[in-house]
C-alpha cells in the first residue's frame, strides 16, 4: 500500500513539474524578443536587471515574463496576438513598461508593474493587481469565441479612464479618474478623483 501511494505521489509531482515549462534567463546585452521567440508555450522568461529598448511581441503562446527579485527591468511595449481560439495567458510581473501593453484574443495577468501608457485588451480577460498605469485601461469585449471575458482590477492606479466591457468585472481599491463599466460587476472601495 505504501509503495502504491508513493508511486502515485511521484507521478503527480512529475506531471506537475513537466506542466510548468522551461525557464529562459535573459541578461543585459541579450534580447528579450529572442528569448520569447525561442520559448514554447508555458515557458517563463526570467529577466535580469537592465534597460531593454525592445518592443516585445508574443504570438500564439502562453508565457511568463518575470523580473528577478529585487531588480528593475524596463522595456518599451508589449504586444500579444493570438490568431486561434485557444486561450492564451500572458503573465507579467515587476516590469517597467515605457509604452503600452496590448493584446488581441489573449488574457493578461499583470502584477506589480509600472506601465506609462495604455493597457488595451481586445477579446480577452485582464487581471491587474498592485500596478500603476500611466493612461487608460480598456477591456473591449464581453466574450472571446462565446466564452465570457473577465476583468479583475485591484489596488491599481489609473490616472485616466477605465473602460470595462468584460462579461464580469471586479474593480476594487483602485485610484481611478473615471470609469465606464458594462456587464456584471462588483465595484468596491475605489477612489474616483474626477479632476473636474
PDB file of C-alpha atoms in Angstrom:
ATOM      1  CA  UNK A   1       0.000   0.000   0.000  1.00  0.00           C
ATOM      2  CA  UNK A   2       2.838   2.404   0.864  1.00  0.00           C
ATOM      3  CA  UNK A   3       4.588   1.690  -2.431  1.00  0.00           C
ATOM      4  CA  UNK A   4       1.388   2.362  -4.390  1.00  0.00           C
ATOM      5  CA  UNK A   5       0.739   5.660  -2.574  1.00  0.00           C
ATOM      6  CA  UNK A   6       4.370   6.726  -3.060  1.00  0.00           C
ATOM      7  CA  UNK A   7       4.163   5.851  -6.765  1.00  0.00           C
ATOM      8  CA  UNK A   8       1.005   7.934  -7.226  1.00  0.00           C
ATOM      9  CA  UNK A   9       2.548  10.923  -5.395  1.00  0.00           C
ATOM     10  CA  UNK A  10       5.707  10.644  -7.501  1.00  0.00           C
ATOM     11  CA  UNK A  11       3.692  10.569 -10.747  1.00  0.00           C
ATOM     12  CA  UNK A  12       1.626  13.591  -9.698  1.00  0.00           C
ATOM     13  CA  UNK A  13       4.760  15.575  -8.772  1.00  0.00           C
ATOM     14  CA  UNK A  14       6.483  14.583 -12.019  1.00  0.00           C
ATOM     15  CA  UNK A  15       3.425  15.617 -14.039  1.00  0.00           C
ATOM     16  CA  UNK A  16       3.278  18.957 -12.201  1.00  0.00           C
ATOM     17  CA  UNK A  17       6.958  19.647 -12.902  1.00  0.00           C
ATOM     18  CA  UNK A  18       6.504  18.911 -16.600  1.00  0.00           C
ATOM     19  CA  UNK A  19       3.485  21.217 -16.825  1.00  0.00           C
ATOM     20  CA  UNK A  20       5.444  24.272 -15.704  1.00  0.00           C
ATOM     21  CA  UNK A  21       7.654  24.623 -18.792  1.00  0.00           C
ATOM     22  CA  UNK A  22      11.243  25.769 -19.163  1.00  0.00           C
ATOM     23  CA  UNK A  23      12.885  28.844 -17.648  1.00  0.00           C
ATOM     24  CA  UNK A  24      14.880  31.022 -20.045  1.00  0.00           C
ATOM     25  CA  UNK A  25      17.247  33.566 -18.495  1.00  0.00           C
ATOM     26  CA  UNK A  26      17.857  36.958 -20.146  1.00  0.00           C
ATOM     27  CA  UNK A  27      20.761  39.182 -19.047  1.00  0.00           C
ATOM     28  CA  UNK A  28      21.753  42.719 -20.129  1.00  0.00           C
ATOM     29  CA  UNK A  29      23.073  42.654 -23.694  1.00  0.00           C
ATOM     30  CA  UNK A  30      20.751  39.789 -24.604  1.00  0.00           C
ATOM     31  CA  UNK A  31      17.379  40.116 -26.332  1.00  0.00           C
ATOM     32  CA  UNK A  32      14.061  39.517 -24.593  1.00  0.00           C
ATOM     33  CA  UNK A  33      12.438  39.142 -28.023  1.00  0.00           C
ATOM     34  CA  UNK A  34      14.898  36.399 -28.978  1.00  0.00           C
ATOM     35  CA  UNK A  35      14.051  34.548 -25.754  1.00  0.00           C
ATOM     36  CA  UNK A  36      10.305  34.945 -26.413  1.00  0.00           C
ATOM     37  CA  UNK A  37      10.715  33.693 -29.993  1.00  0.00           C
ATOM     38  CA  UNK A  38      12.657  30.611 -28.891  1.00  0.00           C
ATOM     39  CA  UNK A  39      10.307  29.812 -25.981  1.00  0.00           C
ATOM     40  CA  UNK A  40       7.463  27.336 -26.138  1.00  0.00           C
ATOM     41  CA  UNK A  41       4.003  27.991 -24.791  1.00  0.00           C
ATOM     42  CA  UNK A  42       4.079  27.700 -20.989  1.00  0.00           C
ATOM     43  CA  UNK A  43       7.722  28.762 -20.612  1.00  0.00           C
ATOM     44  CA  UNK A  44       9.000  31.505 -18.297  1.00  0.00           C
ATOM     45  CA  UNK A  45      11.377  34.235 -19.441  1.00  0.00           C
ATOM     46  CA  UNK A  46      13.200  35.494 -16.328  1.00  0.00           C
ATOM     47  CA  UNK A  47      14.833  38.877 -16.950  1.00  0.00           C
ATOM     48  CA  UNK A  48      17.850  40.295 -15.104  1.00  0.00           C
ATOM     49  CA  UNK A  49      18.178  43.989 -14.223  1.00  0.00           C
ATOM     50  CA  UNK A  50      18.637  46.447 -17.061  1.00  0.00           C
ATOM     51  CA  UNK A  51      17.059  48.642 -19.708  1.00  0.00           C
ATOM     52  CA  UNK A  52      15.984  46.647 -22.752  1.00  0.00           C
ATOM     53  CA  UNK A  53      14.996  49.033 -25.562  1.00  0.00           C
ATOM     54  CA  UNK A  54      12.718  46.495 -27.172  1.00  0.00           C
ATOM     55  CA  UNK A  55       9.133  46.218 -28.313  1.00  0.00           C
ATOM     56  CA  UNK A  56       8.295  42.680 -27.215  1.00  0.00           C
ATOM     57  CA  UNK A  57       5.803  40.823 -29.416  1.00  0.00           C
ATOM     58  CA  UNK A  58       4.279  37.487 -28.374  1.00  0.00           C
ATOM     59  CA  UNK A  59       2.303  35.389 -30.863  1.00  0.00           C
ATOM     60  CA  UNK A  60       0.088  32.374 -30.072  1.00  0.00           C
ATOM     61  CA  UNK A  61       1.828  31.455 -26.792  1.00  0.00           C
ATOM     62  CA  UNK A  62       1.051  31.420 -23.093  1.00  0.00           C
ATOM     63  CA  UNK A  63       4.113  32.845 -21.377  1.00  0.00           C
ATOM     64  CA  UNK A  64       5.509  34.399 -18.210  1.00  0.00           C
ATOM     65  CA  UNK A  65       7.781  37.474 -18.298  1.00  0.00           C
ATOM     66  CA  UNK A  66       9.191  37.873 -14.791  1.00  0.00           C
ATOM     67  CA  UNK A  67      11.866  40.147 -13.349  1.00  0.00           C
ATOM     68  CA  UNK A  68      14.448  38.717 -10.963  1.00  0.00           C
ATOM     69  CA  UNK A  69      13.540  39.530  -7.330  1.00  0.00           C
ATOM     70  CA  UNK A  70      14.755  42.986  -6.231  1.00  0.00           C
ATOM     71  CA  UNK A  71      15.814  44.029  -9.737  1.00  0.00           C
ATOM     72  CA  UNK A  72      14.490  46.709 -12.103  1.00  0.00           C
ATOM     73  CA  UNK A  73      13.775  45.944 -15.764  1.00  0.00           C
ATOM     74  CA  UNK A  74      12.481  48.357 -18.385  1.00  0.00           C
ATOM     75  CA  UNK A  75      11.082  47.515 -21.840  1.00  0.00           C
ATOM     76  CA  UNK A  76       9.262  49.653 -24.419  1.00  0.00           C
ATOM     77  CA  UNK A  77       5.943  47.988 -25.377  1.00  0.00           C
ATOM     78  CA  UNK A  78       4.439  44.514 -25.013  1.00  0.00           C
ATOM     79  CA  UNK A  79       2.038  43.228 -27.673  1.00  0.00           C
ATOM     80  CA  UNK A  80       0.387  39.808 -27.782  1.00  0.00           C
ATOM     81  CA  UNK A  81      -1.642  38.356 -30.632  1.00  0.00           C
ATOM     82  CA  UNK A  82      -3.415  35.040 -30.746  1.00  0.00           C
ATOM     83  CA  UNK A  83      -4.851  34.103 -34.160  1.00  0.00           C
ATOM     84  CA  UNK A  84      -6.625  30.953 -32.942  1.00  0.00           C
ATOM     85  CA  UNK A  85      -9.422  30.241 -30.470  1.00  0.00           C
ATOM     86  CA  UNK A  86      -7.220  28.501 -27.883  1.00  0.00           C
ATOM     87  CA  UNK A  87      -6.986  30.575 -24.691  1.00  0.00           C
ATOM     88  CA  UNK A  88      -3.510  32.041 -24.097  1.00  0.00           C
ATOM     89  CA  UNK A  89      -2.338  33.838 -20.939  1.00  0.00           C
ATOM     90  CA  UNK A  90       0.497  36.359 -20.717  1.00  0.00           C
ATOM     91  CA  UNK A  91       1.780  36.849 -17.154  1.00  0.00           C
ATOM     92  CA  UNK A  92       3.856  39.981 -16.444  1.00  0.00           C
ATOM     93  CA  UNK A  93       5.489  40.620 -13.058  1.00  0.00           C
ATOM     94  CA  UNK A  94       7.620  43.530 -11.763  1.00  0.00           C
ATOM     95  CA  UNK A  95       8.230  45.114 -15.189  1.00  0.00           C
ATOM     96  CA  UNK A  96       8.536  48.811 -16.052  1.00  0.00           C
ATOM     97  CA  UNK A  97       6.950  49.293 -19.462  1.00  0.00           C
ATOM     98  CA  UNK A  98       7.677  52.653 -21.094  1.00  0.00           C
ATOM     99  CA  UNK A  99       4.776  52.357 -23.517  1.00  0.00           C
ATOM    100  CA  UNK A 100       1.648  50.251 -23.931  1.00  0.00           C
ATOM    101  CA  UNK A 101       0.526  46.717 -23.184  1.00  0.00           C
ATOM    102  CA  UNK A 102      -1.925  45.445 -25.778  1.00  0.00           C
ATOM    103  CA  UNK A 103      -3.331  42.129 -26.832  1.00  0.00           C
ATOM    104  CA  UNK A 104      -5.880  40.517 -29.108  1.00  0.00           C
ATOM    105  CA  UNK A 105      -7.538  37.229 -28.070  1.00  0.00           C
ATOM    106  CA  UNK A 106      -5.099  36.906 -25.153  1.00  0.00           C
ATOM    107  CA  UNK A 107      -5.636  37.023 -21.421  1.00  0.00           C
ATOM    108  CA  UNK A 108      -3.255  39.200 -19.408  1.00  0.00           C
ATOM    109  CA  UNK A 109      -2.268  38.706 -15.779  1.00  0.00           C
ATOM    110  CA  UNK A 110      -0.259  41.755 -14.655  1.00  0.00           C
ATOM    111  CA  UNK A 111       1.260  42.036 -11.160  1.00  0.00           C
ATOM    112  CA  UNK A 112       3.289  44.888  -9.655  1.00  0.00           C
ATOM    113  CA  UNK A 113       4.090  46.540 -12.991  1.00  0.00           C
ATOM    114  CA  UNK A 114       4.581  50.214 -13.864  1.00  0.00           C
ATOM    115  CA  UNK A 115       3.141  50.969 -17.310  1.00  0.00           C
ATOM    116  CA  UNK A 116       3.474  54.541 -18.625  1.00  0.00           C
ATOM    117  CA  UNK A 117       0.978  54.125 -21.490  1.00  0.00           C
ATOM    118  CA  UNK A 118      -2.303  52.273 -22.008  1.00  0.00           C
ATOM    119  CA  UNK A 119      -3.410  48.703 -21.313  1.00  0.00           C
ATOM    120  CA  UNK A 120      -5.716  47.528 -24.097  1.00  0.00           C
ATOM    121  CA  UNK A 121      -7.185  44.004 -24.163  1.00  0.00           C
ATOM    122  CA  UNK A 122      -9.369  43.071 -27.135  1.00  0.00           C
ATOM    123  CA  UNK A 123     -11.362  39.798 -26.921  1.00  0.00           C
ATOM    124  CA  UNK A 124      -9.576  38.667 -23.779  1.00  0.00           C
ATOM    125  CA  UNK A 125      -9.576  38.881 -19.986  1.00  0.00           C
ATOM    126  CA  UNK A 126      -7.450  41.085 -17.746  1.00  0.00           C
ATOM    127  CA  UNK A 127      -6.216  40.694 -14.184  1.00  0.00           C
ATOM    128  CA  UNK A 128      -4.127  43.629 -12.986  1.00  0.00           C
ATOM    129  CA  UNK A 129      -3.024  43.900  -9.349  1.00  0.00           C
ATOM    130  CA  UNK A 130      -0.869  46.439  -7.469  1.00  0.00           C
ATOM    131  CA  UNK A 131       0.216  48.204 -10.640  1.00  0.00           C
ATOM    132  CA  UNK A 132       0.410  51.757 -11.954  1.00  0.00           C
ATOM    133  CA  UNK A 133      -0.908  52.612 -15.417  1.00  0.00           C
ATOM    134  CA  UNK A 134       0.035  55.987 -16.937  1.00  0.00           C
ATOM    135  CA  UNK A 135      -3.110  56.466 -19.021  1.00  0.00           C
ATOM    136  CA  UNK A 136      -6.127  54.220 -19.802  1.00  0.00           C
ATOM    137  CA  UNK A 137      -7.223  50.623 -19.316  1.00  0.00           C
ATOM    138  CA  UNK A 138      -9.658  49.102 -21.854  1.00  0.00           C
ATOM    139  CA  UNK A 139     -11.219  45.648 -21.921  1.00  0.00           C
ATOM    140  CA  UNK A 140     -13.181  45.782 -25.155  1.00  0.00           C
ATOM    141  CA  UNK A 141     -15.390  42.686 -25.464  1.00  0.00           C
ATOM    142  CA  UNK A 142     -17.727  40.675 -23.212  1.00  0.00           C
ATOM    143  CA  UNK A 143     -16.767  37.397 -24.936  1.00  0.00           C
ATOM    144  CA  UNK A 144     -13.958  35.588 -26.687  1.00  0.00           C
ATOM    145  CA  UNK A 145     -15.408  32.958 -29.037  1.00  0.00           C
ATOM    146  CA  UNK A 146     -18.584  32.739 -26.893  1.00  0.00           C
ATOM    147  CA  UNK A 147     -16.614  32.402 -23.608  1.00  0.00           C
ATOM    148  CA  UNK A 148     -17.232  35.367 -21.261  1.00  0.00           C
ATOM    149  CA  UNK A 149     -14.252  37.613 -20.551  1.00  0.00           C
ATOM    150  CA  UNK A 150     -13.326  38.777 -17.043  1.00  0.00           C
ATOM    151  CA  UNK A 151     -11.726  41.912 -15.628  1.00  0.00           C
ATOM    152  CA  UNK A 152     -10.146  41.914 -12.170  1.00  0.00           C
ATOM    153  CA  UNK A 153      -8.604  45.280 -11.373  1.00  0.00           C
ATOM    154  CA  UNK A 154      -7.301  45.573  -7.816  1.00  0.00           C
ATOM    155  CA  UNK A 155      -5.111  48.088  -5.948  1.00  0.00           C
ATOM    156  CA  UNK A 156      -4.075  49.818  -9.171  1.00  0.00           C
ATOM    157  CA  UNK A 157      -3.643  53.484 -10.097  1.00  0.00           C
ATOM    158  CA  UNK A 158      -5.365  54.580 -13.322  1.00  0.00           C
ATOM    159  CA  UNK A 159      -4.956  58.356 -13.832  1.00  0.00           C
ATOM    160  CA  UNK A 160      -7.234  58.449 -16.868  1.00  0.00           C
ATOM    161  CA  UNK A 161     -10.160  56.216 -17.922  1.00  0.00           C
ATOM    162  CA  UNK A 162     -11.051  52.631 -17.119  1.00  0.00           C
ATOM    163  CA  UNK A 163     -13.367  51.093 -19.729  1.00  0.00           C
ATOM    164  CA  UNK A 164     -14.545  47.570 -18.996  1.00  0.00           C
ATOM    165  CA  UNK A 165     -16.899  45.816 -21.384  1.00  0.00           C
ATOM    166  CA  UNK A 166     -15.922  42.440 -19.941  1.00  0.00           C
ATOM    167  CA  UNK A 167     -18.627  39.897 -19.190  1.00  0.00           C
ATOM    168  CA  UNK A 168     -17.753  40.118 -15.476  1.00  0.00           C
ATOM    169  CA  UNK A 169     -15.752  42.861 -13.729  1.00  0.00           C
ATOM    170  CA  UNK A 170     -14.362  43.062 -10.197  1.00  0.00           C
ATOM    171  CA  UNK A 171     -12.949  46.529  -9.567  1.00  0.00           C
ATOM    172  CA  UNK A 172     -11.657  47.134  -6.064  1.00  0.00           C
ATOM    173  CA  UNK A 173      -9.478  49.521  -4.053  1.00  0.00           C
ATOM    174  CA  UNK A 174      -8.096  51.452  -7.024  1.00  0.00           C
ATOM    175  CA  UNK A 175      -7.459  55.129  -7.700  1.00  0.00           C
ATOM    176  CA  UNK A 176      -9.245  55.979 -10.952  1.00  0.00           C
ATOM    177  CA  UNK A 177     -10.033  59.264 -12.674  1.00  0.00           C
ATOM    178  CA  UNK A 178     -13.258  57.975 -14.217  1.00  0.00           C
ATOM    179  CA  UNK A 179     -14.720  54.696 -15.432  1.00  0.00           C
ATOM    180  CA  UNK A 180     -17.255  53.139 -17.770  1.00  0.00           C
ATOM    181  CA  UNK A 181     -18.303  49.582 -16.888  1.00  0.00           C
ATOM    182  CA  UNK A 182     -20.723  47.216 -18.675  1.00  0.00           C
ATOM    183  CA  UNK A 183     -21.808  43.678 -17.809  1.00  0.00           C
ATOM    184  CA  UNK A 184     -21.983  42.087 -14.381  1.00  0.00           C
ATOM    185  CA  UNK A 185     -19.732  43.969 -11.980  1.00  0.00           C
ATOM    186  CA  UNK A 186     -18.647  44.459  -8.378  1.00  0.00           C
ATOM    187  CA  UNK A 187     -17.139  47.868  -7.656  1.00  0.00           C
ATOM    188  CA  UNK A 188     -15.920  48.469  -4.099  1.00  0.00           C
ATOM    189  CA  UNK A 189     -13.526  50.735  -2.187  1.00  0.00           C
ATOM    190  CA  UNK A 190     -12.291  52.767  -5.161  1.00  0.00           C
ATOM    191  CA  UNK A 191     -11.282  56.428  -5.134  1.00  0.00           C
ATOM    192  CA  UNK A 192     -12.626  58.276  -8.179  1.00  0.00           C
ATOM    193  CA  UNK A 193     -10.898  61.665  -8.297  1.00  0.00           C
ATOM    194  CA  UNK A 194     -12.542  63.016 -11.484  1.00  0.00           C
ATOM    195  CA  UNK A 195     -10.318  66.108 -11.658  1.00  0.00           C
ATOM    196  CA  UNK A 196     -13.272  68.139 -12.932  1.00  0.00           C
TER     197      UNK A 196
END
